Amino acid sequence: MRFDTSPAPHVIAGFSVPRVMFQVLLALVPVAVVQVVVLGPGLLLQVAVASVTALVCEALALRWRQRPSLPALRDGSVLVTAVLLACSVTPLLPWWLTVLGTAFAVLLGKHAFGGLGQNPFNPAMVGYAVLLVSFPAEMTRWPVPFGVDDSHGWGELARLTLTSFYGGDVGPAWDGYTGATALDSVRNGLEQRYTMGELLARGEVVGTLGARGFEWINFAAFAGGLYLMARGIVRWHIPAAVLAGLLLPALVAHALDPGAYLGPLTHAFAGATMLGAFFIATDPVSAATSDRGRLWYGAGIGLLVWVIRSWGGYPDGFAFAVLLMNVAVPLLDRYTVPRIYGRARD
């Protein structure tokens, strides 16, 4: 009897790159829907511009590198980068800044290091960090969430979004419809010597679970993250470690001085907490590889986010926390990867 043989591996894993990437995009749908409802249709415009820019940059980079472009354009990886960046930036960002940030994410964050599977940094966070450092005013201007003020309707949010997206004047006429996020408002208030109780008593900062408006966006990201875990796309180590690294210090600091530090519930459902924990920090290329390394990696991200939110110059800091821990990944892999059976550790 003749037995056909083939080179290893003999068992084919069920997780191809396109399957993983399109599952991630599917899990981001609830985040997109809730953000459009709460913050207006700006996300749809940002996703469209970022996706087109990402595909064009991917094709050009592969052409310059003399690599076939069609398989890479079909695998969905560059679309995940574009959508994550679009979900991270403000819906009021002018379109040319979205193009700039996406181009940096794809060309600098990904292809400058060799393309998919070779990038040491999360590409979406590279683009986000470039925009935040270079254009802080544009990146920190957010629409007032729908429902926070009864005078702000969704139609006004839509008109504001279109005006800002095409570079129109969003000055005095729209001052009542734009502002800082809850995390930024709290930080500015504490710098002005208000207590946390006085800031939270205003009502426009914290809602039922966390930051007004952003609580529901974070809840949608949490639901999407649970879906990825149930499908086996994301393992529990990094999200659990990120949340523990952020919420445990917040719990201790709030217990010691509730007038100066936000509580863990507000941290959990404010800013980019859930999106970062389940979708950004879990990037399989730039994250640690071993289970123990993932725990240290996630805990470091969470702790850095809490430190930046508490004392840093930026209201959230998730992008910087992820990029800093990306730098530490080779060291984590060096000391946390289990040794091969029968060999002494080097």
Tab-separated table of C-alpha atoms in Angstrom:
chain	number	residue	atom	x	y	z
A	1	MET	CA	0.000	0.000	0.000
A	2	ARG	CA	1.344	3.431	-0.916
A	3	PHE	CA	1.242	6.246	1.655
A	4	ASP	CA	1.576	9.809	0.448
A	5	THR	CA	3.852	11.958	2.576
A	6	SER	CA	4.381	15.695	2.668
A	7	PRO	CA	6.670	18.078	4.552
A	8	ALA	CA	5.774	19.204	8.055
A	9	PRO	CA	3.594	20.578	9.492
A	10	HIS	CA	1.215	17.701	8.955
A	11	VAL	CA	-1.677	19.218	10.931
A	12	ILE	CA	-2.947	22.458	9.423
A	13	ALA	CA	-4.090	25.053	11.945
A	14	GLY	CA	-7.606	26.370	11.471
A	15	PHE	CA	-6.607	30.013	11.928
A	16	SER	CA	-5.479	31.533	8.655
A	17	VAL	CA	-4.583	35.207	8.497
A	18	PRO	CA	-7.737	36.213	6.550
A	19	ARG	CA	-9.988	34.265	8.947
A	20	VAL	CA	-8.455	35.920	12.003
A	21	MET	CA	-8.504	39.408	10.532
A	22	PHE	CA	-12.089	39.297	9.325
A	23	GLN	CA	-13.209	37.896	12.683
A	24	VAL	CA	-11.563	40.920	14.314
A	25	LEU	CA	-13.354	43.249	11.896
A	26	LEU	CA	-16.641	41.517	12.704
A	27	ALA	CA	-16.023	41.989	16.431
A	28	LEU	CA	-15.443	45.706	15.821
A	29	VAL	CA	-18.899	46.169	14.309
A	30	PRO	CA	-20.626	46.753	17.714
A	31	VAL	CA	-17.976	49.345	18.580
A	32	ALA	CA	-18.589	51.172	15.308
A	33	VAL	CA	-22.370	51.088	15.678
A	34	VAL	CA	-22.337	52.443	19.238
A	35	GLN	CA	-19.768	55.121	18.411
A	36	VAL	CA	-21.852	56.351	15.479
A	37	VAL	CA	-24.926	56.532	17.709
A	38	VAL	CA	-23.107	58.321	20.536
A	39	LEU	CA	-20.636	60.551	18.679
A	40	GLY	CA	-22.181	61.008	15.249
A	41	PRO	CA	-21.317	59.605	11.814
A	42	GLY	CA	-17.699	60.770	11.836
A	43	LEU	CA	-16.388	57.252	12.401
A	44	LEU	CA	-17.875	56.096	9.090
A	45	LEU	CA	-15.972	58.816	7.244
A	46	GLN	CA	-12.767	58.049	9.152
A	47	VAL	CA	-13.053	54.321	8.397
A	48	ALA	CA	-13.642	54.988	4.691
A	49	VAL	CA	-10.663	57.326	4.347
A	50	ALA	CA	-8.362	55.172	6.474
A	51	SER	CA	-9.287	51.968	4.612
A	52	VAL	CA	-8.694	53.429	1.157
A	53	THR	CA	-5.421	55.013	2.268
A	54	ALA	CA	-4.243	51.781	3.897
A	55	LEU	CA	-4.961	49.696	0.795
A	56	VAL	CA	-3.201	52.189	-1.479
A	57	CYS	CA	-0.158	52.411	0.819
A	58	GLU	CA	-0.038	48.622	1.136
A	59	ALA	CA	-0.101	48.182	-2.634
A	60	LEU	CA	2.572	50.836	-3.197
A	61	ALA	CA	4.841	49.438	-0.495
A	62	LEU	CA	4.596	45.906	-1.870
A	63	ARG	CA	5.269	47.190	-5.370
A	64	TRP	CA	8.386	49.026	-4.161
A	65	ARG	CA	9.517	45.871	-2.402
A	66	GLN	CA	8.784	43.793	-5.516
A	67	ARG	CA	6.338	41.568	-3.665
A	68	PRO	CA	2.948	40.300	-4.898
A	69	SER	CA	0.267	42.653	-3.652
A	70	LEU	CA	-2.975	40.742	-4.218
A	71	PRO	CA	-2.596	38.183	-1.370
A	72	ALA	CA	-1.706	40.912	1.126
A	73	LEU	CA	-4.608	43.111	0.057
A	74	ARG	CA	-7.008	40.197	0.467
A	75	ASP	CA	-5.897	38.980	3.907
A	76	GLY	CA	-7.557	41.869	5.771
A	77	SER	CA	-4.568	42.737	7.968
A	78	VAL	CA	-4.175	46.262	6.629
A	79	LEU	CA	-7.929	46.857	7.008
A	80	VAL	CA	-7.705	45.928	10.688
A	81	THR	CA	-4.958	48.523	11.111
A	82	ALA	CA	-7.075	51.143	9.344
A	83	VAL	CA	-10.249	50.441	11.348
A	84	LEU	CA	-8.413	50.379	14.689
A	85	LEU	CA	-6.812	53.727	13.899
A	86	ALA	CA	-10.178	55.156	12.813
A	87	CYS	CA	-11.812	53.957	16.033
A	88	SER	CA	-9.023	55.538	18.090
A	89	VAL	CA	-8.980	59.052	16.622
A	90	THR	CA	-11.642	61.679	17.183
A	91	PRO	CA	-14.545	61.632	14.700
A	92	LEU	CA	-13.867	65.341	14.108
A	93	LEU	CA	-10.404	64.752	12.647
A	94	PRO	CA	-9.942	66.385	9.196
A	95	TRP	CA	-9.596	63.852	6.416
A	96	TRP	CA	-6.008	64.743	5.489
A	97	LEU	CA	-4.813	63.975	9.018
A	98	THR	CA	-6.492	60.579	8.803
A	99	VAL	CA	-4.624	59.988	5.542
A	100	LEU	CA	-1.349	61.059	7.165
A	101	GLY	CA	-1.803	58.864	10.242
A	102	THR	CA	-2.786	55.819	8.179
A	103	ALA	CA	0.161	56.273	5.835
A	104	PHE	CA	2.553	56.394	8.811
A	105	ALA	CA	0.887	53.311	10.303
A	106	VAL	CA	1.260	51.226	7.127
A	107	LEU	CA	4.543	52.522	5.727
A	108	LEU	CA	6.484	53.276	8.909
A	109	GLY	CA	4.832	51.014	11.454
A	110	LYS	CA	4.577	47.966	9.184
A	111	HIS	CA	6.580	47.930	5.948
A	112	ALA	CA	9.651	49.755	7.228
A	113	PHE	CA	10.327	46.630	9.318
A	114	GLY	CA	9.532	44.049	6.648
A	115	GLY	CA	5.746	43.868	6.469
A	116	LEU	CA	3.222	41.584	8.115
A	117	GLY	CA	4.746	39.430	10.829
A	118	GLN	CA	7.926	41.506	11.112
A	119	ASN	CA	6.770	44.760	12.735
A	120	PRO	CA	7.950	45.171	16.344
A	121	PHE	CA	5.419	47.946	17.039
A	122	ASN	CA	1.654	48.007	16.725
A	123	PRO	CA	1.144	49.823	13.368
A	124	ALA	CA	-2.149	51.488	14.318
A	125	MET	CA	-0.601	52.925	17.485
A	126	VAL	CA	2.398	54.193	15.523
A	127	GLY	CA	0.057	56.230	13.334
A	128	TYR	CA	-1.976	57.385	16.327
A	129	ALA	CA	1.122	58.488	18.265
A	130	VAL	CA	2.432	60.454	15.267
A	131	LEU	CA	-0.872	62.315	15.001
A	132	LEU	CA	-1.198	62.955	18.742
A	133	VAL	CA	2.307	64.352	19.079
A	134	SER	CA	2.158	66.400	15.867
A	135	PHE	CA	-1.442	67.674	16.015
A	136	PRO	CA	-2.524	67.665	19.685
A	137	ALA	CA	-5.244	70.299	19.267
A	138	GLU	CA	-7.013	68.438	16.470
A	139	MET	CA	-6.609	65.053	18.164
A	140	THR	CA	-8.042	66.142	21.520
A	141	ARG	CA	-11.164	67.906	20.216
A	142	TRP	CA	-14.101	65.531	20.584
A	143	PRO	CA	-17.845	66.025	20.041
A	144	VAL	CA	-20.030	66.159	23.123
A	145	PRO	CA	-21.665	62.702	23.243
A	146	PHE	CA	-25.297	62.480	22.199
A	147	GLY	CA	-27.552	62.431	25.242
A	148	VAL	CA	-25.197	64.239	27.615
A	149	ASP	CA	-26.953	67.540	26.996
A	150	ASP	CA	-30.586	67.616	25.870
A	151	SER	CA	-29.832	70.584	23.611
A	152	HIS	CA	-27.380	68.524	21.537
A	153	GLY	CA	-29.140	66.400	18.951
A	154	TRP	CA	-27.673	63.749	16.669
A	155	GLY	CA	-28.370	65.983	13.673
A	156	GLU	CA	-26.113	68.679	15.118
A	157	LEU	CA	-23.411	66.066	15.658
A	158	ALA	CA	-23.703	65.032	12.005
A	159	ARG	CA	-23.406	68.615	10.760
A	160	LEU	CA	-20.454	69.270	13.080
A	161	THR	CA	-18.754	66.110	11.826
A	162	LEU	CA	-19.095	67.064	8.172
A	163	THR	CA	-17.887	70.594	8.845
A	164	SER	CA	-14.795	69.391	10.670
A	165	PHE	CA	-14.087	66.496	8.306
A	166	TYR	CA	-13.766	68.817	5.313
A	167	GLY	CA	-11.724	71.369	7.232
A	168	GLY	CA	-14.468	73.888	7.923
A	169	ASP	CA	-14.514	76.344	10.813
A	170	VAL	CA	-15.508	74.658	14.082
A	171	GLY	CA	-14.869	77.732	16.211
A	172	PRO	CA	-17.381	79.769	18.211
A	173	ALA	CA	-20.432	78.471	16.367
A	174	TRP	CA	-19.694	74.935	17.553
A	175	ASP	CA	-18.074	75.599	20.940
A	176	GLY	CA	-21.033	74.118	22.783
A	177	TYR	CA	-20.810	70.902	20.775
A	178	THR	CA	-17.118	70.129	21.217
A	179	GLY	CA	-14.883	69.624	24.197
A	180	ALA	CA	-12.378	67.423	25.939
A	181	THR	CA	-13.018	63.817	26.891
A	182	ALA	CA	-13.965	62.910	30.451
A	183	LEU	CA	-10.408	61.844	31.249
A	184	ASP	CA	-9.053	65.161	29.992
A	185	SER	CA	-11.719	67.104	31.910
A	186	VAL	CA	-10.843	65.307	35.132
A	187	ARG	CA	-7.139	65.894	34.664
A	188	ASN	CA	-7.631	69.606	33.960
A	189	GLY	CA	-9.984	69.930	36.912
A	190	LEU	CA	-7.523	68.320	39.305
A	191	GLU	CA	-4.810	70.680	38.071
A	192	GLN	CA	-7.144	73.558	39.002
A	193	ARG	CA	-7.394	72.168	42.573
A	194	TYR	CA	-10.903	70.754	42.296
A	195	THR	CA	-11.534	67.536	44.186
A	196	MET	CA	-12.724	64.412	42.430
A	197	GLY	CA	-16.080	64.663	44.192
A	198	GLU	CA	-16.605	68.210	42.887
A	199	LEU	CA	-15.737	67.165	39.338
A	200	LEU	CA	-17.995	64.128	39.359
A	201	ALA	CA	-20.866	66.130	40.853
A	202	ARG	CA	-21.104	68.170	37.652
A	203	GLY	CA	-22.764	65.207	35.945
A	204	GLU	CA	-21.254	65.674	32.485
A	205	VAL	CA	-18.153	63.625	33.290
A	206	VAL	CA	-19.292	60.278	34.664
A	207	GLY	CA	-22.447	58.388	33.774
A	208	THR	CA	-23.913	55.045	34.757
A	209	LEU	CA	-20.712	53.007	34.378
A	210	GLY	CA	-17.900	55.347	33.459
A	211	ALA	CA	-17.244	58.333	31.225
A	212	ARG	CA	-20.458	59.721	29.734
A	213	GLY	CA	-20.929	58.394	26.221
A	214	PHE	CA	-17.669	56.461	26.218
A	215	GLU	CA	-19.051	53.989	28.739
A	216	TRP	CA	-21.252	52.444	26.031
A	217	ILE	CA	-18.427	52.414	23.489
A	218	ASN	CA	-16.254	50.564	25.993
A	219	PHE	CA	-19.062	48.152	26.788
A	220	ALA	CA	-19.420	47.373	23.063
A	221	ALA	CA	-15.652	46.786	22.811
A	222	PHE	CA	-15.864	44.496	25.834
A	223	ALA	CA	-18.629	42.488	24.136
A	224	GLY	CA	-16.586	42.286	20.933
A	225	GLY	CA	-13.560	41.139	22.919
A	226	LEU	CA	-15.557	38.377	24.575
A	227	TYR	CA	-16.653	37.241	21.117
A	228	LEU	CA	-13.009	37.005	19.992
A	229	MET	CA	-12.153	35.010	23.108
A	230	ALA	CA	-15.086	32.666	22.539
A	231	ARG	CA	-13.936	32.086	18.954
A	232	GLY	CA	-10.377	31.378	20.085
A	233	ILE	CA	-8.945	34.374	18.221
A	234	VAL	CA	-7.756	36.104	21.413
A	235	ARG	CA	-6.539	34.354	24.542
A	236	TRP	CA	-7.424	35.680	27.981
A	237	HIS	CA	-3.916	36.466	29.229
A	238	ILE	CA	-3.327	39.916	27.721
A	239	PRO	CA	-6.820	41.434	28.222
A	240	ALA	CA	-7.024	40.175	31.807
A	241	ALA	CA	-3.527	41.430	32.587
A	242	VAL	CA	-4.177	44.843	31.010
A	243	LEU	CA	-7.344	45.326	33.050
A	244	ALA	CA	-5.672	44.089	36.238
A	245	GLY	CA	-2.639	46.329	35.687
A	246	LEU	CA	-4.936	49.339	35.260
A	247	LEU	CA	-7.742	48.680	37.726
A	248	LEU	CA	-5.811	47.359	40.745
A	249	PRO	CA	-3.612	50.493	41.112
A	250	ALA	CA	-6.703	52.620	40.471
A	251	LEU	CA	-8.562	50.769	43.235
A	252	VAL	CA	-5.738	51.224	45.730
A	253	ALA	CA	-5.145	54.897	44.872
A	254	HIS	CA	-8.866	55.707	44.992
A	255	ALA	CA	-9.199	53.975	48.350
A	256	LEU	CA	-6.283	55.952	49.776
A	257	ASP	CA	-7.270	59.334	48.309
A	258	PRO	CA	-10.716	59.365	46.640
A	259	GLY	CA	-10.493	63.122	46.163
A	260	ALA	CA	-7.500	62.899	43.826
A	261	TYR	CA	-7.871	59.653	41.876
A	262	LEU	CA	-10.572	58.174	39.677
A	263	GLY	CA	-12.112	54.897	40.761
A	264	PRO	CA	-11.548	51.633	38.884
A	265	LEU	CA	-15.043	51.547	37.356
A	266	THR	CA	-14.526	54.904	35.669
A	267	HIS	CA	-11.106	53.839	34.413
A	268	ALA	CA	-12.565	50.616	33.028
A	269	PHE	CA	-15.249	52.347	30.958
A	270	ALA	CA	-13.454	55.528	29.919
A	271	GLY	CA	-11.127	56.352	27.064
A	272	ALA	CA	-9.797	53.423	25.052
A	273	THR	CA	-9.660	50.891	27.891
A	274	MET	CA	-11.655	48.010	26.422
A	275	LEU	CA	-10.654	48.667	22.822
A	276	GLY	CA	-7.025	48.717	23.902
A	277	ALA	CA	-7.231	45.644	26.120
A	278	PHE	CA	-9.007	43.364	23.641
A	279	PHE	CA	-8.100	44.692	20.187
A	280	ILE	CA	-4.873	46.715	20.364
A	281	ALA	CA	-2.710	45.094	23.020
A	282	THR	CA	-3.528	41.627	21.642
A	283	ASP	CA	-1.835	42.222	18.285
A	284	PRO	CA	-0.189	38.803	17.735
A	285	VAL	CA	2.907	40.205	16.014
A	286	SER	CA	4.023	42.907	18.437
A	287	ALA	CA	2.885	41.220	21.687
A	288	ALA	CA	4.764	38.705	23.805
A	289	THR	CA	4.571	35.052	22.741
A	290	SER	CA	4.569	32.945	25.922
A	291	ASP	CA	1.672	32.800	28.384
A	292	ARG	CA	3.798	34.191	31.209
A	293	GLY	CA	5.200	36.854	28.905
A	294	ARG	CA	1.695	37.889	27.865
A	295	LEU	CA	0.749	38.391	31.497
A	296	TRP	CA	3.765	40.628	32.143
A	297	TYR	CA	3.204	42.432	28.848
A	298	GLY	CA	-0.455	43.162	29.570
A	299	ALA	CA	0.178	44.142	33.172
A	300	GLY	CA	2.860	46.583	32.052
A	301	ILE	CA	0.476	48.192	29.573
A	302	GLY	CA	-2.248	48.563	32.197
A	303	LEU	CA	0.115	50.042	34.770
A	304	LEU	CA	1.575	52.507	32.267
A	305	VAL	CA	-1.931	53.583	31.216
A	306	TRP	CA	-2.821	54.294	34.854
A	307	VAL	CA	0.426	56.227	35.398
A	308	ILE	CA	-0.077	58.334	32.260
A	309	ARG	CA	-3.729	59.007	33.095
A	310	SER	CA	-2.809	60.021	36.640
A	311	TRP	CA	0.297	62.135	36.098
A	312	GLY	CA	1.125	62.251	32.374
A	313	GLY	CA	0.677	65.015	29.865
A	314	TYR	CA	-1.897	63.103	27.823
A	315	PRO	CA	-5.393	62.215	29.014
A	316	ASP	CA	-5.346	58.524	28.032
A	317	GLY	CA	-1.914	57.325	26.970
A	318	PHE	CA	-2.911	53.873	25.733
A	319	ALA	CA	-0.919	54.233	22.525
A	320	PHE	CA	2.264	55.184	24.358
A	321	ALA	CA	1.814	52.363	26.882
A	322	VAL	CA	1.463	49.799	24.083
A	323	LEU	CA	4.462	51.130	22.163
A	324	LEU	CA	6.647	51.174	25.284
A	325	MET	CA	5.760	47.587	26.097
A	326	ASN	CA	6.372	46.627	22.454
A	327	VAL	CA	9.977	47.662	23.102
A	328	ALA	CA	10.101	45.305	26.087
A	329	VAL	CA	8.708	42.278	24.197
A	330	PRO	CA	12.117	40.828	23.124
A	331	LEU	CA	13.287	40.906	26.738
A	332	LEU	CA	10.055	39.322	27.946
A	333	ASP	CA	10.324	36.593	25.334
A	334	ARG	CA	13.946	35.974	26.293
A	335	TYR	CA	13.134	35.258	29.928
A	336	THR	CA	9.602	33.830	29.821
A	337	VAL	CA	9.586	31.370	26.916
A	338	PRO	CA	9.576	27.854	28.449
A	339	ARG	CA	12.784	25.903	27.920
A	340	ILE	CA	12.831	23.012	25.490
A	341	TYR	CA	12.404	19.681	27.232
A	342	GLY	CA	15.776	18.052	27.865
A	343	ARG	CA	17.777	21.259	27.538
A	344	ALA	CA	19.129	23.567	30.205
A	345	ARG	CA	18.055	27.187	30.086
A	346	ASP	CA	20.729	29.398	28.518
